[in-house]
Short mmCIF file of C-alpha atoms in Angstrom, two decimals:
data_model
loop_
_atom_site.label_atom_id
_atom_site.label_comp_id
_atom_site.label_asym_id
_atom_site.label_seq_id
_atom_site.Cartn_x
_atom_site.Cartn_y
_atom_site.Cartn_z
CA MET Q 1 101.24 261.51 43.44
CA VAL Q 2 97.66 262.07 42.05
CA MET Q 3 98.75 261.35 38.67
CA PHE Q 4 100.15 258.12 39.81
CA LYS Q 5 96.81 257.26 41.63
CA ARG Q 6 95.03 257.90 38.45
CA VAL Q 7 97.28 255.75 36.32
CA ASP Q 8 97.19 252.91 38.78
CA ARG Q 9 93.35 253.24 38.70
CA LEU Q 10 93.11 253.25 34.83
CA VAL Q 11 95.69 250.36 34.40
CA ALA Q 12 93.91 248.31 37.12
CA MET Q 13 90.39 248.59 36.00
CA ALA Q 14 91.50 247.70 32.45
CA VAL Q 15 93.40 244.59 33.80
CA LEU Q 16 90.78 243.40 36.29
CA THR Q 17 88.06 243.91 34.01
CA ALA Q 18 89.60 241.64 31.50
CA VAL Q 19 90.82 239.20 34.05
CA GLY Q 20 87.33 238.70 35.34
CA LEU Q 21 86.05 238.01 32.01
CA THR Q 22 88.78 235.57 31.15
CA TRP Q 23 88.31 234.16 34.87
CA CYS Q 24 84.56 233.36 34.49
CA THR Q 25 85.07 232.00 30.94
CA LEU Q 26 87.88 229.44 31.91
CA VAL Q 27 85.68 228.33 34.93
CA ALA Q 28 82.59 227.92 32.76
CA LEU Q 29 84.52 225.79 30.14
CA ASP Q 30 86.10 223.50 32.94
CA ALA Q 31 82.75 223.26 34.68
CA PHE Q 32 80.91 222.31 31.34
CA ARG Q 33 83.81 219.63 30.64
CA ILE Q 34 83.37 218.15 34.10
CA PHE Q 35 79.36 218.17 33.87
CA VAL Q 36 79.53 216.31 30.38
CA ALA Q 37 81.81 213.79 32.22
CA GLU Q 38 79.60 213.21 34.92
CA LEU Q 39 76.60 212.62 32.57
CA ASN Q 40 78.45 208.99 32.00
CA ASP Q 41 77.59 208.37 35.54
CA VAL Q 42 73.82 209.47 35.72
CA GLY Q 43 71.73 206.31 36.43
CA GLN Q 44 74.19 204.83 38.73
CA GLY Q 45 72.69 204.14 41.82
CA GLN Q 46 70.75 207.33 42.85
CA TYR Q 47 73.01 209.63 40.84
CA THR Q 48 70.39 211.89 38.79
CA LEU Q 49 70.94 214.69 36.37
CA ALA Q 50 70.15 217.24 39.01
CA LYS Q 51 72.84 215.62 41.54
CA ALA Q 52 75.34 215.76 38.60
CA ALA Q 53 74.63 219.50 38.35
CA THR Q 54 74.81 220.11 41.99
CA TYR Q 55 77.83 218.36 42.30
CA VAL Q 56 79.52 220.64 39.39
CA LEU Q 57 78.32 223.55 41.32
CA LEU Q 58 79.57 222.87 44.49
CA THR Q 59 83.09 222.43 42.79
CA ILE Q 60 82.96 225.88 41.33
CA PRO Q 61 84.85 227.67 44.18
CA ARG Q 62 87.61 225.14 43.93
CA ARG Q 63 87.86 225.69 40.19
CA PHE Q 64 87.94 229.54 40.58
CA TYR Q 65 90.73 229.04 42.81
CA GLU Q 66 92.66 226.80 40.49
CA MET Q 67 91.97 228.84 37.27
CA PHE Q 68 92.87 232.27 38.82
CA GLY Q 69 96.61 232.06 37.90
CA TYR Q 70 95.72 231.38 34.09
CA ALA Q 71 93.00 234.21 34.19
CA ALA Q 72 95.45 236.78 35.84
CA LEU Q 73 98.08 236.11 33.17
CA ILE Q 74 95.88 236.12 30.22
CA GLY Q 75 93.56 238.81 31.42
CA GLY Q 76 96.63 240.97 32.22
CA LEU Q 77 97.70 240.59 28.56
CA LEU Q 78 94.27 241.46 27.17
CA GLY Q 79 93.83 244.32 29.58
CA LEU Q 80 97.06 245.93 28.50
CA GLY Q 81 96.27 245.09 24.84
CA GLY Q 82 93.18 247.07 25.10
CA LEU Q 83 95.00 250.04 26.53
CA ALA Q 84 97.44 249.39 23.48
CA ASN Q 85 94.75 249.45 21.02
CA SER Q 86 93.21 252.73 22.24
CA GLY Q 87 96.51 254.36 22.37
CA GLU Q 88 96.32 254.78 26.14
CA LEU Q 89 99.37 252.58 26.65
CA THR Q 90 101.54 254.62 24.23
CA ALA Q 91 100.42 257.82 26.13
CA LEU Q 92 101.52 256.70 29.40
CA ARG Q 93 104.74 255.62 27.83
CA ALA Q 94 105.14 259.00 26.33
CA ALA Q 95 104.29 260.69 29.85
CA GLY Q 96 107.49 258.89 30.90
CA LEU Q 97 106.11 255.85 32.77
CA SER Q 98 108.47 252.94 32.48
CA LYS Q 99 107.45 249.36 31.79
CA LEU Q 100 108.33 248.51 35.22
CA ARG Q 101 106.07 251.32 36.55
CA ILE Q 102 103.09 250.09 34.35
CA CYS Q 103 103.56 246.47 35.33
CA ALA Q 104 103.64 247.55 39.20
CA SER Q 105 100.00 249.10 38.38
CA VAL Q 106 99.13 245.82 37.14
CA ALA Q 107 100.56 243.88 40.16
CA LEU Q 108 98.58 246.44 42.54
CA GLY Q 109 95.54 245.70 40.95
CA LEU Q 110 96.01 241.89 41.16
CA GLY Q 111 97.20 241.80 44.65
CA LEU Q 112 93.89 242.36 46.34
CA LEU Q 113 92.05 239.90 44.11
CA THR Q 114 94.77 237.29 44.73
CA LEU Q 115 94.44 237.73 48.44
CA GLY Q 116 90.61 237.08 47.94
CA THR Q 117 91.39 234.05 45.80
CA ALA Q 118 93.59 232.76 48.51
CA VAL Q 119 91.00 233.05 51.05
CA LEU Q 120 88.57 231.43 48.66
CA GLY Q 121 90.98 228.47 48.41
CA GLU Q 122 91.02 227.86 52.23
CA THR Q 123 87.35 228.36 52.86
CA LEU Q 124 84.75 227.76 50.22
CA GLY Q 125 86.87 225.79 48.01
CA PRO Q 126 87.68 222.78 50.43
CA TRP Q 127 84.17 223.04 51.80
CA GLY Q 128 82.58 222.77 48.33
CA GLU Q 129 84.85 219.87 47.40
CA ARG Q 130 83.87 217.91 50.58
CA LYS Q 131 80.32 218.53 50.01
CA ALA Q 132 80.50 217.43 46.24
CA GLN Q 133 82.44 214.26 47.03
CA ALA Q 134 79.86 213.25 49.79
CA LEU Q 135 76.97 214.03 47.38
CA SER Q 136 78.60 211.98 44.66
CA LEU Q 137 79.52 209.10 47.08
CA ALA Q 138 76.02 208.90 48.72
CA ALA Q 139 74.34 209.00 45.39
CA LYS Q 140 76.55 206.33 43.72
CA SER Q 141 77.04 203.89 46.58
CA LYS Q 142 74.61 202.87 49.12
CA ASP Q 143 77.34 200.99 51.32
CA VAL Q 144 79.69 204.13 51.59
CA ALA Q 145 78.87 207.54 53.28
CA LEU Q 146 80.72 210.35 54.62
CA ALA Q 147 79.60 211.94 57.94
CA LYS Q 148 79.78 215.60 59.14
CA GLY Q 149 83.31 216.55 59.43
CA GLY Q 150 84.54 214.24 56.91
CA SER Q 151 84.64 210.89 58.73
CA LEU Q 152 83.83 207.83 56.61
CA TRP Q 153 81.36 204.94 57.28
CA ALA Q 154 81.08 201.92 55.32
CA ARG Q 155 79.14 198.71 55.34
CA ASP Q 156 80.37 195.36 54.09
CA GLY Q 157 77.80 192.60 54.62
CA GLU Q 158 77.14 192.35 58.50
CA THR Q 159 80.13 194.60 59.16
CA VAL Q 160 80.08 198.46 59.60
CA ILE Q 161 83.27 200.30 59.53
CA SER Q 162 84.05 203.94 60.77
CA ALA Q 163 87.27 205.78 60.05
CA ARG Q 164 88.18 209.24 61.15
CA ARG Q 165 90.12 210.19 58.04
CA GLY Q 166 91.64 208.47 55.08
CA ARG Q 167 94.76 209.01 52.79
CA THR Q 168 95.42 207.86 49.30
CA GLN Q 169 98.79 206.45 48.69
CA ALA Q 170 101.06 208.13 46.23
CA GLY Q 171 100.70 206.93 42.68
CA SER Q 172 97.67 204.49 43.76
CA ALA Q 173 93.91 204.48 44.10
CA GLU Q 174 94.45 202.40 47.18
CA VAL Q 175 93.90 204.08 50.65
CA ASP Q 176 95.11 203.96 54.23
CA LEU Q 177 92.43 204.50 57.08
CA ASP Q 178 92.98 206.33 60.36
CA GLY Q 179 91.18 205.85 63.69
CA VAL Q 180 89.40 202.77 62.63
CA ARG Q 181 86.54 200.98 64.36
CA VAL Q 182 84.99 197.93 63.04
CA PHE Q 183 81.53 196.76 64.14
CA GLU Q 184 80.53 193.01 63.56
CA PHE Q 185 76.93 191.96 63.90
CA ASP Q 186 75.12 188.85 63.53
CA LYS Q 187 71.91 188.58 61.29
CA GLU Q 188 69.73 189.63 64.12
CA GLY Q 189 71.67 192.82 64.60
CA ARG Q 190 73.33 191.86 67.73
CA LEU Q 191 76.84 193.25 68.33
CA LEU Q 192 79.27 190.47 68.11
CA SER Q 193 82.75 192.15 68.43
CA LEU Q 194 84.27 195.74 68.05
CA SER Q 195 87.83 196.23 66.87
CA VAL Q 196 89.53 199.70 67.51
CA ALA Q 197 92.59 200.20 65.28
CA GLY Q 198 94.99 203.05 64.85
CA THR Q 199 95.37 202.61 61.11
CA ALA Q 200 93.98 199.94 58.40
CA VAL Q 201 96.24 199.44 55.38
CA HIS Q 202 95.43 197.65 52.10
CA VAL Q 203 98.18 195.78 50.64
CA ARG Q 204 98.08 193.04 48.07
CA ASN Q 205 94.14 192.91 48.13
CA ASP Q 206 94.23 192.32 51.94
CA TRP Q 207 93.54 194.56 54.72
CA THR Q 208 95.52 194.86 57.88
CA LEU Q 209 94.75 196.42 61.04
CA ARG Q 210 97.57 198.03 63.28
CA ASP Q 211 97.72 198.66 66.91
CA VAL Q 212 94.42 197.02 67.21
CA ARG Q 213 92.29 196.28 70.31
CA ARG Q 214 89.48 193.67 69.79
CA THR Q 215 86.41 193.22 72.21
CA ASP Q 216 84.28 190.26 71.68
CA PHE Q 217 80.91 190.29 73.09
CA GLY Q 218 79.24 186.95 74.54
CA PRO Q 219 75.83 186.54 75.93
CA ASP Q 220 76.79 187.53 79.45
CA SER Q 221 80.52 188.71 79.18
CA ALA Q 222 83.23 190.48 76.98
CA SER Q 223 86.64 189.77 76.49
CA SER Q 224 89.51 191.87 75.04
CA THR Q 225 92.77 191.25 73.24
CA GLN Q 226 95.43 193.55 72.07
CA GLN Q 227 97.50 193.11 68.97
CA THR Q 228 100.25 194.90 67.17
CA GLU Q 229 98.71 193.92 63.89
CA ALA Q 230 95.92 191.68 62.76
CA GLY Q 231 94.54 190.63 59.46
CA TRP Q 232 91.05 191.90 58.50
CA LYS Q 233 88.85 190.01 55.84
CA SER Q 234 86.81 192.46 54.25
CA GLY Q 235 85.62 193.02 50.65
CA LEU Q 236 85.75 196.80 50.89
CA ASP Q 237 86.96 198.22 47.79
CA PRO Q 238 89.72 200.73 48.39
CA ARG Q 239 89.19 202.23 44.85
CA LEU Q 240 85.62 203.13 46.15
CA LEU Q 241 87.08 204.65 49.39
CA ALA Q 242 89.41 206.69 47.49
CA LEU Q 243 86.57 208.49 45.66
CA SER Q 244 85.41 209.68 49.43
CA ILE Q 245 88.92 211.29 50.21
CA ILE Q 246 89.77 214.85 49.39
CA GLN Q 247 93.16 214.87 47.55
CA PRO Q 248 96.12 216.72 49.09
CA GLN Q 249 95.89 219.49 46.62
CA TYR Q 250 92.25 220.29 47.52
CA MET Q 251 93.00 220.53 51.21
CA THR Q 252 93.43 223.55 53.36
CA LEU Q 253 96.86 224.47 54.83
CA GLY Q 254 95.51 223.51 58.26
CA ASP Q 255 94.36 219.98 57.06
CA LEU Q 256 97.74 219.56 55.42
CA GLY Q 257 99.76 220.44 58.42
CA ARG Q 258 97.73 218.04 60.51
CA ASN Q 259 98.20 215.16 58.08
CA ILE Q 260 101.88 216.16 57.93
CA TYR Q 261 102.26 216.22 61.60
CA TYR Q 262 100.37 212.72 61.93
CA LEU Q 263 102.43 210.99 59.28
CA ASP Q 264 105.89 212.42 60.61
CA ARG Q 265 104.89 211.44 64.08
CA ASN Q 266 104.34 207.65 62.98
CA ASN Q 267 107.41 207.54 60.62
CA GLN Q 268 105.13 207.47 57.46
CA ASP Q 269 105.69 209.12 53.91
CA ALA Q 270 104.22 212.66 54.06
CA SER Q 271 105.83 213.86 50.71
CA SER Q 272 102.61 214.20 48.79
CA TYR Q 273 100.91 216.32 51.69
CA ARG Q 274 104.31 218.36 52.23
CA GLY Q 275 104.46 219.25 48.56
CA ALA Q 276 100.90 220.13 48.52
CA TYR Q 277 101.50 222.33 51.42
CA TRP Q 278 104.47 224.34 50.00
CA THR Q 279 102.56 224.43 46.58
CA ARG Q 280 99.64 226.16 48.18
CA LEU Q 281 101.70 228.54 50.22
CA PHE Q 282 103.71 229.76 46.97
CA TYR Q 283 100.38 230.01 45.06
CA PRO Q 284 99.70 233.74 45.57
CA ILE Q 285 103.51 234.50 44.83
CA ASN Q 286 103.50 232.40 41.78
CA VAL Q 287 100.36 234.27 40.32
CA LEU Q 288 101.59 237.59 41.12
CA VAL Q 289 105.18 237.03 39.85
CA LEU Q 290 103.87 235.44 36.73
CA ALA Q 291 101.61 238.21 36.04
CA PHE Q 292 104.30 240.94 36.71
CA CYS Q 293 107.20 239.29 34.87
CA ALA Q 294 105.41 237.68 31.82
CA VAL Q 295 103.34 240.96 30.96
CA PRO Q 296 106.35 243.05 29.86
CA PHE Q 297 107.60 240.62 27.79
CA ALA Q 298 104.80 241.01 25.62
CA PHE Q 299 104.88 244.58 25.00
CA GLY Q 300 106.09 244.51 21.47
CA THR Q 301 103.47 241.96 20.68
CA LEU Q 302 100.76 244.10 22.14
CA ARG Q 303 101.55 246.93 19.95
CA SER Q 304 101.36 244.75 16.51
CA GLY Q 305 99.14 242.06 17.54
CA GLY Q 306 95.49 241.67 17.88
CA LEU Q 307 93.31 239.56 20.46
CA SER Q 308 94.34 236.15 18.77
CA LYS Q 309 98.02 236.95 19.32
CA ARG Q 310 97.66 238.14 22.73
CA LEU Q 311 95.79 234.95 23.68
CA PHE Q 312 98.40 232.94 22.08
CA VAL Q 313 101.12 234.86 24.10
CA GLY Q 314 99.26 234.13 27.14
CA ILE Q 315 98.63 230.49 26.81
CA VAL Q 316 102.30 229.72 25.73
CA LEU Q 317 103.47 231.66 28.94
CA ALA Q 318 101.11 229.95 31.21
CA LEU Q 319 101.75 226.62 29.80
CA GLY Q 320 105.41 227.15 29.72
CA PHE Q 321 105.45 228.29 33.44
CA TYR Q 322 103.08 225.28 34.53
CA PHE Q 323 105.55 222.69 32.92
CA LEU Q 324 108.76 224.50 34.22
CA GLN Q 325 106.98 224.30 37.82
CA ARG Q 326 105.99 220.91 37.57
CA ALA Q 327 109.29 219.62 36.17
CA ILE Q 328 111.29 221.47 38.96
CA VAL Q 329 109.05 220.29 41.66
CA SER Q 330 109.30 216.75 40.33
CA PHE Q 331 113.02 217.01 39.95
CA GLY Q 332 113.27 218.20 43.65
CA ALA Q 333 111.16 215.22 44.81
CA VAL Q 334 113.42 212.66 43.00
CA TYR Q 335 116.52 214.17 44.51
CA ASN Q 336 115.20 214.93 47.89
CA LEU Q 337 115.13 218.78 47.67
CA HIS Q 338 112.95 220.38 50.20
CA PRO Q 339 109.36 221.41 48.67
CA ALA Q 340 109.88 225.01 49.72
CA PHE Q 341 113.19 225.40 47.81
CA ALA Q 342 111.70 223.49 44.87
CA ASN Q 343 108.63 225.81 44.81
CA ALA Q 344 110.78 228.84 45.02
CA ILE Q 345 112.82 228.27 41.92
CA PRO Q 346 110.22 228.81 39.19
CA PRO Q 347 109.25 232.23 40.49
CA LEU Q 348 112.92 233.15 40.99
CA ILE Q 349 113.88 232.17 37.42
CA LEU Q 350 110.94 234.45 36.25
CA VAL Q 351 112.11 237.25 38.57
CA LEU Q 352 115.85 237.05 37.24
CA ALA Q 353 114.48 237.00 33.71
CA ALA Q 354 112.28 240.13 34.23
CA ARG Q 355 115.31 242.10 35.88
CA PHE Q 356 117.47 241.19 32.84
CA TYR Q 357 114.58 242.51 30.65
CA PHE Q 358 114.04 245.58 32.43
CA ARG Q 359 117.66 246.56 32.62
CA ARG Q 360 117.90 246.35 28.90
CA ASN Q 361 114.43 247.62 27.98
CA ALA Q 362 113.47 250.04 30.81
#
């Protein structure tokens, strides 16, 4: 038992060190790429170089979450490659440890790191993304702002709009707004009317308020009307509003669940949120299965190849799994497969491939 604990410690430390270096490198490269892209917007409104740097820094937790799967795979290959180059991997095999046992040590080391990454994706990741979007939007546009808690405020001439939340439409930059309040003022700042609507929908360049109650204020009185649907003349650009809305893949499981419940209750399409929900649930499983199942396939390569070959193997496997997953999930969306089933197929394929490999090369 002591020997096994030492083996686990040896393999885990080698792998985690390589994963950490790979992880930081991938995130740094991705952050630098985004920073260069943000430089094109410097000078727009009040968006300065310092705000561009702050924007990128706020998105770092989310980038750590997104890059962990690739870092776990490539770092695992590099870590085992280091053990192979020093002869320690050969010694472990000569001592009677199977490839399955060594891969279990890799999974053991990555398990705790995966758990921490999942927590990061539910806490600092979404929080930083919201802060980054609010910073960018406030600096680039003086007419749209995000309030604390994610509610949206916008100004269109003498009209002020408030929305509790917004949703992007699938395949479009346009948005739907929920919990909408439209305040109309005159040039002296007096409130003329207040419209409270369940939703605001942008269709064919026009806004439509649904389930709306409008109150008009006169000098000495107020009158209210209720309508199922009413047109709303507004120059509010939905593409600008889309920049203020956190995309489903960046939301927490709780936020995704609430959006799914709301859309299902109102007979609206929740497929994008449901897909993001199950993708996030399967994220830790995909990382561990990929690291556990892909590493033994490269055992022969690790003995004969150097750093460049191990990097190549890791990148090919990571890209292969990414495209396999996206293809199967997209296939499931087209043929109305439940997202849970579609997300379970790629890791299941890897598990079956690994089982076949271990039976032949135990």
